[in-house]
């Protein structure tokens, strides 16, 4: 039997991860979430609707910036692996309130590490981000590329989190895998993220705000492929690793909009706008290291993933489930 902590476990990625971990016999999951008001609490509660019925799952509401809360949690539970996903999310919002991002994403990560070291928990999987690569001109992005020039507070906070993790590995022999996610999407994606936002607006006949000229490219990664990678990492040994998890393919913004249009069978009204501060022109993951060390094999093409997402969107809309999403 393994007992996992998933911080931020009521979120988009976290809730899918909880389901995948609980699908394996003998596993127990403790989900920590503070239900940050960044988006409607009802959405997160809906994310957990399946796992909350399971006896091997528990939800504990609390904040990783509360060291006493974390100490009590680790003291009262034997933990094998910590997935640390809790963070303030979003590149553009981080520019408006950088201190909040540094407090949650850097100090919060240190607090989790403090509790792990104090209570002899030695395996941490930390959610980082492709944003740490900044305006990297070399593609695809490799874990060995320099990442010392982030261009948003969010990116800086995630890179700092990786460094905090390395210090803990060096000083306390904490085993850490830092996972750089590349634009994750799929069912339950946060409502303000581009794919979900565009789908909702196109469906309702509203003009979508598209930044740039449509040529920017992203490595969009379907949620099932991300979860496969995270679960694979948790099953193998590591000391200190930094890994890209992406689809290792790029899609232009204008093509992404086209896939959503086709899946909805509706035409988009597009309001083209200037590029935004903090945005990069292209992301593209080199996943060879994750494939070699952890048998990572993403297999969802973006047009297929968009079709699955839109199917989920329409089904939930039809059932009037978690109406706060729409």
Coordinates of N, CA and C in Angstrom, one line a residue, residues 83-186:
X83 N 3.0 14.6 -4.2 CA 2.9 15.4 -5.4 C 2.5 16.8 -5.1
X84 N 3.4 17.7 -5.3 CA 3.2 19.1 -5.0 C 2.7 19.9 -6.2
X85 N 1.4 20.0 -6.3 CA 0.8 20.8 -7.5 C 0.2 22.1 -7.1
X86 N 0.1 22.3 -5.8 CA -0.6 23.6 -5.3 C 0.3 24.8 -5.7
X87 N -0.4 25.8 -6.3 CA 0.4 27.0 -6.8 C -0.6 28.0 -7.2
X88 N -0.2 29.3 -7.2 CA -0.9 30.3 -7.9 C -0.6 30.2 -9.4
X89 N -1.7 30.1 -10.2 CA -1.5 29.8 -11.6 C -1.8 31.0 -12.5
X90 N -1.2 31.0 -13.7 CA -1.4 32.0 -14.7 C -0.3 32.9 -14.9
X91 N 0.2 33.1 -16.1 CA 1.3 34.0 -16.4 C 0.8 35.4 -16.3
X92 N -0.3 35.8 -17.0 CA -0.7 37.2 -17.1 C -1.1 37.7 -15.7
X93 N -1.9 37.0 -14.9 CA -2.3 37.5 -13.6 C -1.1 37.7 -12.7
X94 N 0.0 36.9 -12.9 CA 1.1 37.1 -12.0 C 1.8 38.4 -12.2
X95 N 1.6 39.1 -13.3 CA 2.3 40.4 -13.6 C 1.6 41.4 -12.7
X96 N 0.3 41.2 -12.4 CA -0.5 42.2 -11.6 C -0.2 42.1 -10.1
X97 N 0.1 40.9 -9.6 CA 0.3 40.7 -8.2 C 1.5 39.7 -8.0
X98 N 2.7 40.0 -8.3 CA 3.8 39.1 -8.2 C 4.1 38.6 -6.8
X99 N 3.9 39.5 -5.8 CA 4.1 39.0 -4.4 C 3.3 37.8 -4.0
X100 N 2.1 37.8 -4.4 CA 1.2 36.7 -4.1 C 1.7 35.4 -4.7
X101 N 2.3 35.5 -5.9 CA 2.8 34.3 -6.6 C 4.1 33.8 -5.9
X102 N 4.9 34.7 -5.5 CA 6.2 34.3 -4.8 C 5.9 33.7 -3.5
X103 N 4.9 34.3 -2.8 CA 4.5 33.7 -1.5 C 4.0 32.3 -1.6
X104 N 3.1 32.1 -2.5 CA 2.5 30.8 -2.6 C 3.4 29.8 -3.3
X105 N 4.1 30.2 -4.4 CA 4.8 29.2 -5.2 C 6.2 28.9 -4.7
X106 N 6.8 29.9 -4.0 CA 8.2 29.7 -3.5 C 8.1 29.3 -2.0
X107 N 7.6 30.2 -1.2 CA 7.5 30.0 0.2 C 6.7 28.8 0.5
X108 N 5.6 28.6 -0.3 CA 4.7 27.4 -0.1 C 5.4 26.1 -0.3
X109 N 6.2 26.1 -1.4 CA 7.0 24.9 -1.7 C 8.1 24.7 -0.6
X110 N 8.7 25.7 -0.1 CA 9.6 25.5 1.0 C 8.9 24.9 2.2
X111 N 7.7 25.4 2.5 CA 7.0 24.9 3.6 C 6.7 23.4 3.5
X112 N 6.3 23.0 2.3 CA 6.1 21.5 2.0 C 7.4 20.7 2.3
X113 N 8.5 21.3 1.8 CA 9.8 20.6 2.0 C 10.1 20.5 3.5
X114 N 9.9 21.6 4.2 CA 10.2 21.6 5.6 C 9.5 20.5 6.3
X115 N 8.2 20.3 6.0 CA 7.4 19.3 6.7 C 7.9 17.9 6.3
X116 N 8.2 17.7 5.0 CA 8.7 16.4 4.6 C 10.0 16.1 5.3
X117 N 11.0 17.0 5.4 CA 12.2 16.7 6.0 C 12.0 16.4 7.5
X118 N 11.2 17.2 8.1 CA 11.0 17.1 9.6 C 10.4 15.7 9.9
X119 N 9.5 15.2 9.0 CA 8.8 13.9 9.2 C 9.3 12.8 8.4
X120 N 10.5 12.9 7.8 CA 11.1 11.8 7.1 C 10.4 11.3 5.9
X121 N 9.8 12.1 5.2 CA 9.2 11.8 3.9 C 10.1 12.2 2.8
X122 N 10.5 11.2 1.9 CA 11.7 11.4 1.1 C 11.4 11.4 -0.4
X123 N 10.2 11.4 -0.9 CA 9.9 11.4 -2.3 C 9.0 12.6 -2.7
X124 N 9.4 13.5 -3.5 CA 8.7 14.7 -3.9 C 8.6 14.8 -5.4
X125 N 7.4 15.0 -5.9 CA 7.2 15.3 -7.4 C 6.6 16.6 -7.4
X126 N 7.4 17.6 -8.0 CA 7.1 19.0 -8.0 C 6.6 19.4 -9.3
X127 N 5.4 20.1 -9.4 CA 4.9 20.6 -10.6 C 5.5 21.9 -11.0
X128 N 6.4 21.9 -12.0 CA 7.0 23.1 -12.6 C 6.3 23.4 -13.9
X129 N 6.9 24.2 -14.8 CA 6.2 24.7 -15.9 C 7.1 25.0 -17.1
X130 N 6.6 24.8 -18.3 CA 7.4 25.1 -19.5 C 7.7 26.6 -19.5
X131 N 7.0 27.4 -18.7 CA 7.3 28.9 -18.7 C 8.7 29.2 -18.3
X132 N 9.3 28.3 -17.6 CA 10.7 28.6 -17.1 C 11.7 28.8 -18.3
X133 N 11.3 28.3 -19.5 CA 12.2 28.4 -20.6 C 12.2 29.9 -21.2
X134 N 11.3 30.7 -20.8 CA 11.2 32.1 -21.3 C 11.2 32.1 -22.8
X135 N 11.9 33.1 -23.3 CA 11.9 33.3 -24.8 C 13.0 32.5 -25.4
X136 N 13.1 31.2 -25.1 CA 14.1 30.3 -25.6 C 14.0 30.2 -27.1
X137 N 15.1 30.5 -27.9 CA 15.0 30.4 -29.3 C 15.4 29.0 -29.9
X138 N 16.0 28.2 -29.0 CA 16.3 26.9 -29.4 C 15.1 25.9 -29.2
X139 N 14.8 25.2 -30.2 CA 13.7 24.2 -30.1 C 14.1 22.9 -30.7
X140 N 13.6 21.8 -30.1 CA 12.7 21.8 -28.9 C 13.4 22.1 -27.6
X141 N 12.6 22.5 -26.6 CA 13.2 22.8 -25.3 C 13.7 21.6 -24.6
X142 N 15.0 21.6 -24.2 CA 15.6 20.5 -23.5 C 15.8 20.9 -22.0
X143 N 15.8 19.9 -21.1 CA 16.0 20.2 -19.7 C 17.4 20.7 -19.5
X144 N 18.4 20.6 -20.4 CA 19.7 21.1 -20.2 C 19.9 22.5 -20.7
X145 N 18.8 23.1 -21.3 CA 18.9 24.5 -21.8 C 19.0 25.4 -20.6
X146 N 19.6 26.6 -20.8 CA 19.7 27.6 -19.7 C 18.3 28.2 -19.5
X147 N 17.9 28.4 -18.2 CA 16.6 28.9 -17.9 C 16.8 30.0 -16.8
X148 N 17.7 30.9 -17.1 CA 18.0 31.9 -16.1 C 17.3 33.2 -16.4
X149 N 16.5 33.3 -17.5 CA 15.9 34.6 -17.9 C 14.4 34.4 -18.1
X150 N 13.6 34.1 -17.0 CA 12.2 34.1 -17.1 C 11.6 35.4 -17.4
X151 N 10.4 35.4 -18.0 CA 9.8 36.7 -18.4 C 8.5 37.0 -17.8
X152 N 8.2 36.3 -16.7 CA 7.0 36.6 -15.9 C 7.2 36.2 -14.5
X153 N 6.5 36.8 -13.5 CA 6.6 36.4 -12.1 C 6.3 34.9 -11.9
X154 N 5.2 34.5 -12.7 CA 4.9 33.1 -12.6 C 6.0 32.2 -13.0
X155 N 6.7 32.5 -14.1 CA 7.8 31.7 -14.6 C 8.9 31.7 -13.5
X156 N 9.2 32.9 -13.0 CA 10.3 33.1 -12.0 C 10.0 32.3 -10.8
X157 N 8.7 32.2 -10.4 CA 8.4 31.5 -9.2 C 8.5 30.0 -9.4
X158 N 8.3 29.5 -10.6 CA 8.4 28.1 -10.8 C 9.9 27.7 -10.9
X159 N 10.7 28.5 -11.6 CA 12.1 28.2 -11.6 C 12.7 28.3 -10.2
X160 N 12.3 29.2 -9.4 CA 12.8 29.3 -8.0 C 12.4 28.1 -7.2
X161 N 11.1 27.6 -7.5 CA 10.7 26.3 -6.9 C 11.6 25.2 -7.2
X162 N 12.1 25.1 -8.4 CA 13.0 24.0 -8.8 C 14.3 24.1 -8.0
X163 N 14.8 25.4 -7.9 CA 16.0 25.6 -7.1 C 15.9 25.3 -5.6
X164 N 14.8 25.7 -5.1 CA 14.5 25.3 -3.7 C 14.5 23.8 -3.5
X165 N 13.9 23.1 -4.5 CA 13.9 21.6 -4.4 C 15.3 21.1 -4.5
X166 N 16.2 21.7 -5.4 CA 17.5 21.2 -5.5 C 18.3 21.4 -4.2
X167 N 18.1 22.5 -3.6 CA 18.8 22.7 -2.3 C 18.4 21.7 -1.3
X168 N 17.1 21.3 -1.2 CA 16.6 20.3 -0.3 C 17.3 18.9 -0.6
X169 N 17.4 18.6 -1.9 CA 18.0 17.4 -2.3 C 19.5 17.4 -1.9
X170 N 20.2 18.5 -2.1 CA 21.6 18.6 -1.7 C 21.8 18.5 -0.2
X171 N 21.0 19.2 0.6 CA 21.2 19.3 2.0 C 20.7 18.1 2.8
X172 N 19.5 17.6 2.3 CA 18.8 16.5 3.1 C 18.6 15.2 2.3
X173 N 19.2 15.1 1.1 CA 19.0 13.9 0.3 C 17.6 13.6 0.0
X174 N 16.8 14.7 -0.1 CA 15.4 14.6 -0.6 C 15.4 14.2 -2.1
X175 N 14.7 13.1 -2.4 CA 14.5 12.7 -3.8 C 13.4 13.5 -4.5
X176 N 13.8 14.3 -5.5 CA 12.9 15.2 -6.1 C 12.9 15.0 -7.6
X177 N 11.7 15.0 -8.2 CA 11.5 15.1 -9.7 C 10.7 16.4 -9.9
X178 N 11.3 17.3 -10.7 CA 10.6 18.5 -11.1 C 10.1 18.3 -12.5
X179 N 8.8 18.5 -12.6 CA 8.1 18.2 -13.9 C 7.7 19.5 -14.6
X180 N 8.2 19.7 -15.7 CA 7.8 20.9 -16.5 C 6.7 20.6 -17.4
X181 N 5.5 21.0 -17.1 CA 4.3 20.8 -17.9 C 4.2 21.8 -19.1
X182 N 3.8 21.2 -20.2 CA 3.6 22.0 -21.4 C 2.1 22.1 -21.7
X183 N 1.5 23.3 -21.4 CA 0.1 23.7 -21.8 C -0.8 22.5 -21.7
X184 N -1.2 22.1 -20.5 CA -2.1 21.0 -20.3 C -3.5 21.4 -20.5
X185 N -4.3 20.5 -21.2 CA -5.7 20.8 -21.5 C -6.5 19.5 -21.4
X186 N -7.8 19.6 -21.4 CA -8.6 18.4 -21.4 C -9.8 18.7 -20.5

